[in-house]
XYZ file of N, CA and C in Angstrom:
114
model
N 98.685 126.039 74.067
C 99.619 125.597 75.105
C 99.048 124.382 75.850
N 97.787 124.449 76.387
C 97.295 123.320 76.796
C 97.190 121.991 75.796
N 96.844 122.328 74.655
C 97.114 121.024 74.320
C 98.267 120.204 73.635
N 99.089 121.338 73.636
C 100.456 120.908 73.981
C 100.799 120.032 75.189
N 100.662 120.482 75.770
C 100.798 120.119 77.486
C 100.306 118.536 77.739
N 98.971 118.784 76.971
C 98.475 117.047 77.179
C 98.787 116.286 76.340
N 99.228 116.654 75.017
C 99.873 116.043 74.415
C 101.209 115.077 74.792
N 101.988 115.784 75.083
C 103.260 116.014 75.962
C 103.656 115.422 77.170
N 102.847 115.762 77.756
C 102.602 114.779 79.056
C 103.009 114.257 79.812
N 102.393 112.652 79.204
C 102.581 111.758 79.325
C 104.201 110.822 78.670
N 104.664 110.844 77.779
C 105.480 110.869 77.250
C 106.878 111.606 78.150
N 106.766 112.666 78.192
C 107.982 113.444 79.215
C 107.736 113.450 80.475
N 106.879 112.498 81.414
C 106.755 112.283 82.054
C 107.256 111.153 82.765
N 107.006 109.863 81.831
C 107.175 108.690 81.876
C 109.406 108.684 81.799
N 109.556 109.665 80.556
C 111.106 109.590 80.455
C 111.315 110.509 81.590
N 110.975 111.766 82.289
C 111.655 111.939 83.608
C 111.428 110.621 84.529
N 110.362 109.753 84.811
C 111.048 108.963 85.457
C 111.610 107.976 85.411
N 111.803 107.530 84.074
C 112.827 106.620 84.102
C 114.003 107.490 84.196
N 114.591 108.786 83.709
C 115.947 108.783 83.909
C 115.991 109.504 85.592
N 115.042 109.630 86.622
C 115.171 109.917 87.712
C 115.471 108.393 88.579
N 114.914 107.233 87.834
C 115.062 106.208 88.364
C 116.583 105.304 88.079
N 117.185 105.930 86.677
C 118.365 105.576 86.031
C 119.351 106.145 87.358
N 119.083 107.260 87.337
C 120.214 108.217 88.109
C 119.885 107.860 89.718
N 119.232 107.736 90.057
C 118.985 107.034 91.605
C 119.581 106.010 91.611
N 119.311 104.842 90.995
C 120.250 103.569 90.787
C 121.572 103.348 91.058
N 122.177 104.506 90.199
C 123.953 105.049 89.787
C 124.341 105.823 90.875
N 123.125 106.756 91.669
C 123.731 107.558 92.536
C 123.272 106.790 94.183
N 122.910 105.907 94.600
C 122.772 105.303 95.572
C 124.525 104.880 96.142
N 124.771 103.201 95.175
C 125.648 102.961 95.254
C 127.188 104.112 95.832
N 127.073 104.713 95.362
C 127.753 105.657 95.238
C 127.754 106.939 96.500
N 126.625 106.796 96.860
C 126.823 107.862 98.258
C 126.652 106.481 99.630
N 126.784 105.433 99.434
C 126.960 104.573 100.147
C 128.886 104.063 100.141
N 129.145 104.083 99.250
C 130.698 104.010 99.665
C 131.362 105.531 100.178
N 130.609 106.672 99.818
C 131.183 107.399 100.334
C 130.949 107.457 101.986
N 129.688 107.122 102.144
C 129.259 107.454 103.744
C 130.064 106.078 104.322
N 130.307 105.010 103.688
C 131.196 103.921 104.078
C 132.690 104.537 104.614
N 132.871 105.498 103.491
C 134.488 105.833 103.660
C 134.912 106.523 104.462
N 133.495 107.527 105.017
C 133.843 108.036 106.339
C 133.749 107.393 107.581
């Protein structure tokens, strides 16, 4: 399991944050027109 783990890593690490950084991007915009609309 551990060396799974370090294997692993780095790799699923790097893609959670790019798609945490994808989805922040998309979801900013987006709770800004809403807080606009109120």
């Amino acid at each position: 399991m551990a060396g799974f783990y370090n294997g692993m890593s780095l790799p699923v690490s790097l893609f959670i944050c790019l798609m945490v950084i994808m989805l922040s991007l998309m979801f900013i915009p987006f709770l800004v027109l809403m807080v606009r609309d109120k």
